[in-house]
XYZ file of C-alpha atoms in Angstrom:
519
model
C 103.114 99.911 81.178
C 104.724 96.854 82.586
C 103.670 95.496 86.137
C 106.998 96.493 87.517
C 106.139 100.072 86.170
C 102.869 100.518 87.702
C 104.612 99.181 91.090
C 107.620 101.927 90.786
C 105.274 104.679 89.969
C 102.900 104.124 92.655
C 105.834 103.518 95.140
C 106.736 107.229 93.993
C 103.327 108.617 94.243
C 103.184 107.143 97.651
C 106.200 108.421 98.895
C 105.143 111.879 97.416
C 101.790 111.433 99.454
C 104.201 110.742 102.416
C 105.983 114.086 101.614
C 102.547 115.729 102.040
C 101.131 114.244 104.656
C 104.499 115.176 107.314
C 103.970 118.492 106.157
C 100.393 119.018 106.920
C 101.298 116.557 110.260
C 103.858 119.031 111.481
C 103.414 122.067 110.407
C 101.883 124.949 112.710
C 100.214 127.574 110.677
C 96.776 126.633 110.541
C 96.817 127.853 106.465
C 99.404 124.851 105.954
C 97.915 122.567 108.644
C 94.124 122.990 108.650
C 93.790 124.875 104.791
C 96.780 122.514 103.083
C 98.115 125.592 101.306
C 101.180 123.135 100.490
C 102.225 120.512 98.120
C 105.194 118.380 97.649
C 106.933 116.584 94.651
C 109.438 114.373 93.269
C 111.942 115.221 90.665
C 114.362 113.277 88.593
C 118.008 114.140 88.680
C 117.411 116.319 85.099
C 114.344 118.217 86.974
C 111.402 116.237 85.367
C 108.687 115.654 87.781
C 108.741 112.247 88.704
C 105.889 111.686 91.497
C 103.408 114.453 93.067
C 101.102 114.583 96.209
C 97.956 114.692 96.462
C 97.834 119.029 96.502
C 96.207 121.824 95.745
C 97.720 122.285 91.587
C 97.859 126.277 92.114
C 101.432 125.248 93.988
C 102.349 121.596 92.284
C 102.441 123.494 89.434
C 104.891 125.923 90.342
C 107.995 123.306 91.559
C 108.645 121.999 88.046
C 109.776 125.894 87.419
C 110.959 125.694 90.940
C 113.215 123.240 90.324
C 114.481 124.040 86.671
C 115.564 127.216 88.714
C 117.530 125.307 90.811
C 119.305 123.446 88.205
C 119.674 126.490 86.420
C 121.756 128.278 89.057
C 123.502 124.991 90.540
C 124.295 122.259 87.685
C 124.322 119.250 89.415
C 127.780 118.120 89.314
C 128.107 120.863 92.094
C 125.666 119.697 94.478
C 126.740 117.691 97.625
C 124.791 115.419 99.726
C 123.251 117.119 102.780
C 122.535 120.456 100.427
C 119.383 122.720 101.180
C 118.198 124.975 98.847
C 115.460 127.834 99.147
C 113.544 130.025 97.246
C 110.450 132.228 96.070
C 111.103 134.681 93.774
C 108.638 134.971 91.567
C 110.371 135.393 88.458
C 112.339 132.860 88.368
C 109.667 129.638 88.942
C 107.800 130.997 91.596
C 104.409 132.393 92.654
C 104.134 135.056 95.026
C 106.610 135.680 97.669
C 105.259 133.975 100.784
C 105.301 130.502 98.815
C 108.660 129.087 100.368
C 110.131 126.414 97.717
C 112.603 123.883 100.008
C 114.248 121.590 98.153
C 116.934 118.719 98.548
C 118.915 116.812 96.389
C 118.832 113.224 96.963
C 122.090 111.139 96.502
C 122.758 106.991 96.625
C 126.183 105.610 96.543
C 127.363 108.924 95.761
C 125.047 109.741 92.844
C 122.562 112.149 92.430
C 118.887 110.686 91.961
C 116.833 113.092 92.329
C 115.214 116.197 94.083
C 112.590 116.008 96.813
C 110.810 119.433 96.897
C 107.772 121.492 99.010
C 106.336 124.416 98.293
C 104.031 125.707 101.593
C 102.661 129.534 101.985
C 104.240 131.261 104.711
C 102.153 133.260 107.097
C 104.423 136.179 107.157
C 107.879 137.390 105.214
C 107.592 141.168 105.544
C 106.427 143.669 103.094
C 104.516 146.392 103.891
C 101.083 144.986 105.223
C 100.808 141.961 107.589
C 100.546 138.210 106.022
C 102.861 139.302 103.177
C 99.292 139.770 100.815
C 99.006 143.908 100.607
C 95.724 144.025 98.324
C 97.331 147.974 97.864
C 100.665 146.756 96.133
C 102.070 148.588 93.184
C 104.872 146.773 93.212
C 106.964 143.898 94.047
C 109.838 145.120 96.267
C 106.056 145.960 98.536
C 105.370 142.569 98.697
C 108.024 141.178 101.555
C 111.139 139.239 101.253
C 112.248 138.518 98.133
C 114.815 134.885 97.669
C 116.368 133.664 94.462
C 117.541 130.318 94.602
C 120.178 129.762 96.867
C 121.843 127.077 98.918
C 120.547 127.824 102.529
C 122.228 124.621 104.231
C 124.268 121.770 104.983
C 123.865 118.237 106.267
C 119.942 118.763 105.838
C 119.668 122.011 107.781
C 119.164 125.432 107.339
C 122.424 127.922 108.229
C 121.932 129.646 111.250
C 122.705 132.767 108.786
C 119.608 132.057 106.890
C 117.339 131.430 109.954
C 118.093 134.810 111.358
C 117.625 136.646 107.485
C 114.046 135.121 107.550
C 113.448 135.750 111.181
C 114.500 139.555 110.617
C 112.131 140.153 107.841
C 109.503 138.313 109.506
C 106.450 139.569 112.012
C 106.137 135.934 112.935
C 109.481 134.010 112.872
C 108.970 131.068 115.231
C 106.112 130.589 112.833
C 108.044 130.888 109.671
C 110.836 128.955 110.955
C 108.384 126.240 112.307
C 107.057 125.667 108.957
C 109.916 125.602 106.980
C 111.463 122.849 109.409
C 108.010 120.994 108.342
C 108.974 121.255 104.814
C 112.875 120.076 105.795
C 111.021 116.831 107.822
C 109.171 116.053 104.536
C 111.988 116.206 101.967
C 113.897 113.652 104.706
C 111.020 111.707 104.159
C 111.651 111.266 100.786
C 115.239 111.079 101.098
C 115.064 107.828 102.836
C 112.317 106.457 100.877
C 114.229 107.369 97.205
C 116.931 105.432 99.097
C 115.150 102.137 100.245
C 113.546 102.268 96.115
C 116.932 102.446 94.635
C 118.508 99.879 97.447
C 115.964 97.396 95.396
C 116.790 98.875 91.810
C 120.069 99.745 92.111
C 120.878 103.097 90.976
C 121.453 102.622 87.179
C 118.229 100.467 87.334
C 116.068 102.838 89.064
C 117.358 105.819 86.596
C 116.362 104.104 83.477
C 112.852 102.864 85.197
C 112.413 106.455 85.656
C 112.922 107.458 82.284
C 110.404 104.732 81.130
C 107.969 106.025 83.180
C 108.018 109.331 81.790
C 108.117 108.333 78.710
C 104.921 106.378 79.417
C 103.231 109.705 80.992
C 104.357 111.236 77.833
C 102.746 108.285 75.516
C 99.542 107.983 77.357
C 98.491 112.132 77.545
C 99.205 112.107 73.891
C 96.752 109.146 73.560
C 94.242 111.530 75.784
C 94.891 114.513 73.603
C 94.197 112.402 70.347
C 90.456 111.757 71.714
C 89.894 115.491 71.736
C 88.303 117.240 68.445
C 90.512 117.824 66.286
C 89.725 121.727 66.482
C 91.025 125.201 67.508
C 89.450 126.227 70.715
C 89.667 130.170 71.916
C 88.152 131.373 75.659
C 88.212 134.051 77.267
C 87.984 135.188 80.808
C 89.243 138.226 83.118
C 88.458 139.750 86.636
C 86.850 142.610 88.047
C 86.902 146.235 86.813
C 89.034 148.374 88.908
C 88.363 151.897 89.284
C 91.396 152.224 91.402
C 93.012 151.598 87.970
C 91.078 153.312 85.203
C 90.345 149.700 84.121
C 87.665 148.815 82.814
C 88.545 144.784 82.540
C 91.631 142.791 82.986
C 90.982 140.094 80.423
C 92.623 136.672 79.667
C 92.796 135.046 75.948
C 93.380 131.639 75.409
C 93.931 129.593 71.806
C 94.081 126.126 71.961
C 95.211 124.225 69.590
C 95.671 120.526 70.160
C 99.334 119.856 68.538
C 99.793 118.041 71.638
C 98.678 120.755 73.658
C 99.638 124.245 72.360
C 97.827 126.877 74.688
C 98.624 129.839 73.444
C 97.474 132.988 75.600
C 98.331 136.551 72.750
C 95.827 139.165 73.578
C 95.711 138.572 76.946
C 95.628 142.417 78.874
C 99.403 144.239 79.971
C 100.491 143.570 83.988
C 99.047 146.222 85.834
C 100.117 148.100 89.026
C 98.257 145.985 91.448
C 99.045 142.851 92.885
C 96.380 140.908 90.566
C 98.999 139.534 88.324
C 100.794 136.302 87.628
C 103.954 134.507 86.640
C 105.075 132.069 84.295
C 103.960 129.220 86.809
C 100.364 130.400 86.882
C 99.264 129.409 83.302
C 101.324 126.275 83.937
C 99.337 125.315 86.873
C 96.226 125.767 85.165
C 97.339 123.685 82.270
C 99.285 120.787 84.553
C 95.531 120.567 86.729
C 93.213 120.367 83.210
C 95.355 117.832 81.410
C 95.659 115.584 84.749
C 91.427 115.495 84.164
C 92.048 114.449 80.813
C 94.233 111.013 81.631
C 92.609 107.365 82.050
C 92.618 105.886 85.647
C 95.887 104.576 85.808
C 97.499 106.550 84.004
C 101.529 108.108 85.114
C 100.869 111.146 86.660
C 103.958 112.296 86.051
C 106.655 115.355 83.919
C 105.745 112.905 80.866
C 102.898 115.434 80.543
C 104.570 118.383 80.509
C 106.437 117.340 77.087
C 102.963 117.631 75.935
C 102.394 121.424 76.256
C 103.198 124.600 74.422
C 102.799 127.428 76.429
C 103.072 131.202 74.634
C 102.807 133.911 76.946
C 103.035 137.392 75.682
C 105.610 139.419 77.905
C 104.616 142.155 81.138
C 101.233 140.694 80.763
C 98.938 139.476 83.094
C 99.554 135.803 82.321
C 103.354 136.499 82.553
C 104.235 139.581 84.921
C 107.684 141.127 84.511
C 109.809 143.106 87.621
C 108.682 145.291 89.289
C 104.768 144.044 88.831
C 103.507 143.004 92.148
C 101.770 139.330 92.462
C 100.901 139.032 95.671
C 97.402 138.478 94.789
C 97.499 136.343 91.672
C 95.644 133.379 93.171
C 92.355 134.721 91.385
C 93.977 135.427 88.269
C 95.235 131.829 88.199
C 91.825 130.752 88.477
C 90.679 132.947 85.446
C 93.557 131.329 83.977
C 92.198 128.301 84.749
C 88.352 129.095 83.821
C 89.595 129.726 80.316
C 91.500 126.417 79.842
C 88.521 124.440 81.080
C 86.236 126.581 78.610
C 88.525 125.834 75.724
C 88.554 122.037 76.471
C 85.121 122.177 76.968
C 84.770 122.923 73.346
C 86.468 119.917 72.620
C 85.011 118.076 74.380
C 81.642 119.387 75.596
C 79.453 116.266 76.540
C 81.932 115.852 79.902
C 82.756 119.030 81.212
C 80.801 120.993 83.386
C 79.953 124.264 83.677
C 82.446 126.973 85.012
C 82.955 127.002 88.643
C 82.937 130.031 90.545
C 86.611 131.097 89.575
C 87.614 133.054 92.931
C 88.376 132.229 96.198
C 88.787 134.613 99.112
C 91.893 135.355 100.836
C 91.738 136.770 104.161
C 94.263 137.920 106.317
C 93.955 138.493 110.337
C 96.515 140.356 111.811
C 97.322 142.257 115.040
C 98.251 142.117 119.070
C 96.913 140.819 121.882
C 96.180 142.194 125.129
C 99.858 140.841 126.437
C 101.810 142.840 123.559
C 102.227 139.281 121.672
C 101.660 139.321 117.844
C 98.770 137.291 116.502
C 98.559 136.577 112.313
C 96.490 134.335 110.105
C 95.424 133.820 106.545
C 91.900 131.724 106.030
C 90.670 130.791 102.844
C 87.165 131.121 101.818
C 85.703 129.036 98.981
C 82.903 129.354 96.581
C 80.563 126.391 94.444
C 81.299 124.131 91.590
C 79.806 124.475 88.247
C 76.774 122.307 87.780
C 77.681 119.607 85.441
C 76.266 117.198 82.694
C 74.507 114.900 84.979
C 74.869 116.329 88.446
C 74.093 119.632 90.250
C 77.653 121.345 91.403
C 78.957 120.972 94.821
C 78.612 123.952 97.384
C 81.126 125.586 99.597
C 84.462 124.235 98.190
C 87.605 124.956 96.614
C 87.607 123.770 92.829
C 90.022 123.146 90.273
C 93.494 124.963 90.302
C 93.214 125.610 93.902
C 91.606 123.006 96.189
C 92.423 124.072 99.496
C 90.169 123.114 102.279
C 87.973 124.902 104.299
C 89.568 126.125 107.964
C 87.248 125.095 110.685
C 85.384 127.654 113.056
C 87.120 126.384 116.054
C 90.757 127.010 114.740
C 89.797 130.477 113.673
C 88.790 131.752 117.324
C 91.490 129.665 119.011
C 94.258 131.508 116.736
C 92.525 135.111 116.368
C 90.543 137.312 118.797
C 87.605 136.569 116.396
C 84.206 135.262 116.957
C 82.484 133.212 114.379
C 79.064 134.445 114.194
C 77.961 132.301 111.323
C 79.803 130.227 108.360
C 77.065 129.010 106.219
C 76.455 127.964 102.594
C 75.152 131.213 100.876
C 71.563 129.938 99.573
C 70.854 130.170 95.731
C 74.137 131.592 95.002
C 74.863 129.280 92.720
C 73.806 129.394 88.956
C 70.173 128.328 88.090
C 70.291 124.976 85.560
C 68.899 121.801 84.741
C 71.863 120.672 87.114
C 72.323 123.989 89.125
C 75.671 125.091 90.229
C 76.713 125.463 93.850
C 76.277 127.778 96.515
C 78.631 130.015 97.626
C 79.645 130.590 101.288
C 78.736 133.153 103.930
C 80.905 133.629 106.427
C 80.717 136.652 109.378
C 83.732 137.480 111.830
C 83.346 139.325 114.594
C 86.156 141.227 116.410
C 86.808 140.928 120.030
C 89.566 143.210 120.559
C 90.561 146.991 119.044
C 93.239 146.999 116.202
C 92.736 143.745 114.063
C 93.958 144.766 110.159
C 92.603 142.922 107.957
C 93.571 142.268 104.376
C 90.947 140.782 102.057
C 91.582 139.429 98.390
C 88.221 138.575 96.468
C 87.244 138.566 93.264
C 83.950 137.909 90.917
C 82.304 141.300 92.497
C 81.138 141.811 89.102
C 82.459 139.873 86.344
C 80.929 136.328 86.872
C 81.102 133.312 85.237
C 78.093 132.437 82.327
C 76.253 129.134 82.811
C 76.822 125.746 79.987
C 73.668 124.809 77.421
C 71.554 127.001 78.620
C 72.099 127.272 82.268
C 72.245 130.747 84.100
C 75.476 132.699 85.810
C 75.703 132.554 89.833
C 75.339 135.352 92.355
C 78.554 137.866 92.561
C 80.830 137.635 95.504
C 80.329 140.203 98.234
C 82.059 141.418 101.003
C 81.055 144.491 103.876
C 82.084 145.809 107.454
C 79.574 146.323 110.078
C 80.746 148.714 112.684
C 79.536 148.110 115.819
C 78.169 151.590 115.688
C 76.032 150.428 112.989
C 77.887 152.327 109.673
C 78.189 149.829 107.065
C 81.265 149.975 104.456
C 80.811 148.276 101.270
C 84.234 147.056 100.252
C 85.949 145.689 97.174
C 87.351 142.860 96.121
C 90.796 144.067 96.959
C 90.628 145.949 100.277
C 92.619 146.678 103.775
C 90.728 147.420 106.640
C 90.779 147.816 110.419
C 88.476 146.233 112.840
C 87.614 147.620 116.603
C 85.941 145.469 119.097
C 82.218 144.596 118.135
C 82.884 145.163 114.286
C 82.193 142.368 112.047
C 83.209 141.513 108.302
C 80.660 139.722 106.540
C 82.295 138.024 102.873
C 80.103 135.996 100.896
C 81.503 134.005 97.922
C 80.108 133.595 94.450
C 78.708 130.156 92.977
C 79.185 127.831 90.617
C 77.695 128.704 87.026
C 74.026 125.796 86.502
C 74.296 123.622 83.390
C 71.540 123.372 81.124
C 68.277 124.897 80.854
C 66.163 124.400 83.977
């Protein structure tokens, strides 16, 4: 790459960053703000992602199909400067319905350059349990408020029609509203700074610069791939048995095959009629996080590596949910997703990677009203350990891989939610036993202090764990129970609704990383 290319690209990357770091500086739900369930991107004008933050992969994965959606529905000869587009339907790029896509085109002397896009989780857009996550789901229409892409403003702002549609299906509008405004600040953000880049350029210049540099993101993962052994890889993965659905195992199966990067996921087990399955934009998320470990330091990080990758995924399946399956919950079954990716490259390559990571994360959702009638709601996220690895033991307490949110401190959870913290810990010897021993899980016990709170909790790895690398041993399961404050204790699964009174405390307790090597 030429010195003028590594200068454009990391002009993009920063301006990306800048993206990211207005939205977690102005938005107000403390998921987006204190958990950085967001992530925000730069597109060409074709759709090819040009530039991405810093962000958790289990969304920057989801706006290239975000995007092509958009393009899809509104060619770009009928865009206009000052147009605002929305979306989250999952079936058509999307995720799961409380993952808002904004996105703006971005014009210079009259030309479209680009799109500047966010993707943030919203704390609440109906459905029929609070926080939008209903662990009971059978299907989508369940699930809250569903939006294809559609053009939701002018002159940078969102209608007044499409304000009040959102704030009618929403138990927390001024919250919802707040954050989307966050995601309209950092689009601006780019706006101006795609401006002040082609203002040096020159449009036709800064077009074809962009082309070169995906073609160099392009040139360089296929240099990455080549190093890999030259051999079919298969994993396979899958989450906990549920009784609630005769099943014994929901199961994902991967084939690699490195032709470039063919991942190729026949055999993988039908959707199911819980909210445990994923879209389209799951498996590409895993896939977009593992080859990003693959590249050099220096390296584009960029679309170039998405013309790299053959995805097959078998219809109504797991992998690749059709309407009316509900997703809500799919965040786990990304992360299976992911498990088997890493486990396939692994084979390729198995002096570098490390042992599986704990593969779950908990979801929890707080929801209720306070003494003075007004309606309280928040979503924490709990993480887990890191695998051990080839020459170091794996981190504790953190979110890994496909979805690195971070941890929500103590303080914001009482100051948001009639909650007490008793303890948030690192769950001791959790973690997988190993030459280089995986990391713990976390502990973490809520207390309520008034009557009323429901509570939704997505977990996963109750059972089905991950197995430890050359030698090294599996973690501790995840666990989760309620204490009533009469002293009854409920054992719960890893997809439950509950209610808590005043004195009754929740006690979750995430699963480790898997230890590498024999101890």
């Amino acid at each position: 790459m030429t010195q003028a290319g590594r200068i454009l690209q990391m002009r993009l990357d920063g301006l990306a960053e800048a993206m990211q770091r207005m939205l977690l500086d102005t938005a107000v739900s403390p998921v987006a703000r204190e958990a950085a369930d967001c992530a925000s991107a730069l597109f060409t004008a074709g759709g090819e992602l040009l530039a991405m933050s810093e962000a958790i992969p289990l969304l920057l994965g989801a706006l290239p199909g975000q995007v092509q959606a958009l393009f899809a529905r509104y060619p770009a000869e009928g865009m206009c400067e000052g147009d605002l587009f929305l979306a989250n339907d999952p079936y058509s790029g999307g995720t799961h319905l409380p993952d808002i896509a904004v996105m703006l085109p971005v014009f210079a002397q009259g030309r479209l350059i680009g799109v500047a896009a966010s993707l943030l989780h919203h704390q609440d857009i109906g459905g029929t349990r609070p926080g939008s996550v209903p662990p009971d789901a059978t299907e989508i229409a369940q699930e809250g408020l569903r939006l294809p892409v559609m053009r939701a403003g002018a002159d940078h702002r969102l209608s007044e029609e499409m304000r009040g549609l959102i704030a009618a299906n929403s138990r927390v509008p001024q919250t919802v509203l707040a954050d989307l405004d966050a995601q309209i600040a950092a689009s601006l953000t780019a706006v101006r700074g795609l401006r002040r880049i082609v203002g040096d350029l020159g449009v036709d210049g800064f077009l074809h610069a962009a082309g070169e540099l995906l073609d160099r993101g392009e040139a360089e993962t296929l240099a990455a791939l080549a190093r890999l052994a030259r051999a079919e890889a298969r994993a396979t993965d899958g989450l906990d048995p549920d009784a609630a659905l005769g099943t014994s195992s929901v199961s994902v199966r991967l084939t690699v095959t490195p032709k470039g990067l063919s991942a190729d996921f026949t055999g993988s087990s039908p959707q199911v009629p819980a909210p445990i399955n994923c879209v389209a934009s799951g498996p590409l998320s895993a896939l977009l996080y593992a080859m990003l470990t693959l590249l050099p330091e220096g390296a584009p990080r960029n679309g170039g590596l998405l013309r790299c990758l053959r995805l097959v995924l078998p219809e109504a399946s797991v992998v690749n949910a059709a309407p009316p399956a509900p997703v809500n919950a799919r965040t786990n079954m990304v992360r299976a997703i992911t498990s088997t990716v890493l486990a396939a490259l692994a084979g390729m390559d198995p002096k570098r990677r490390p042992a599986a990571n704990c593969g779950m994360a908990y979801v929890i959702a707080f929801s209720g009203q306070g003494p003075d009638g007004a309606r309280f709601l928040a979503t924490e996220i709990v993480a887990g350990g890191a695998g051990g690895g080839p020459d170091a033991p794996g981190a504790h307490g953190t979110s890994t891989d496909v979805g690195n949110a971070r941890n929500t401190p103590v303080e914001i959870i009482e100051a948001e939610l009639p909650i007490r913290m008793i303890s948030a810990e690192r769950r001791r010897g959790s973690g997988g036993a190993g030459r280089f021993p995986g990391g713990d899980g976390v502990r973490r016990v809520y207390e309520a202090l008034s009557d009323g709170i429901a509570v939704s909790v997505r977990g996963e790895r109750f059972q089905r764990v991950p197995e430890g690398s050359a030698g090294g041993r599996a973690p501790k399961p995840a666990a989760a129970q309620i204490r009533r404050a009469g002293g009854a204790v409920e054992i719960l699964g890893p997809r439950s609704a509950v209610v808590l009174d005043r004195g009754d405390r929740l006690i979750v307790e995430s699963c480790g990383g898997a230890g590498y090597g024999a101890a």
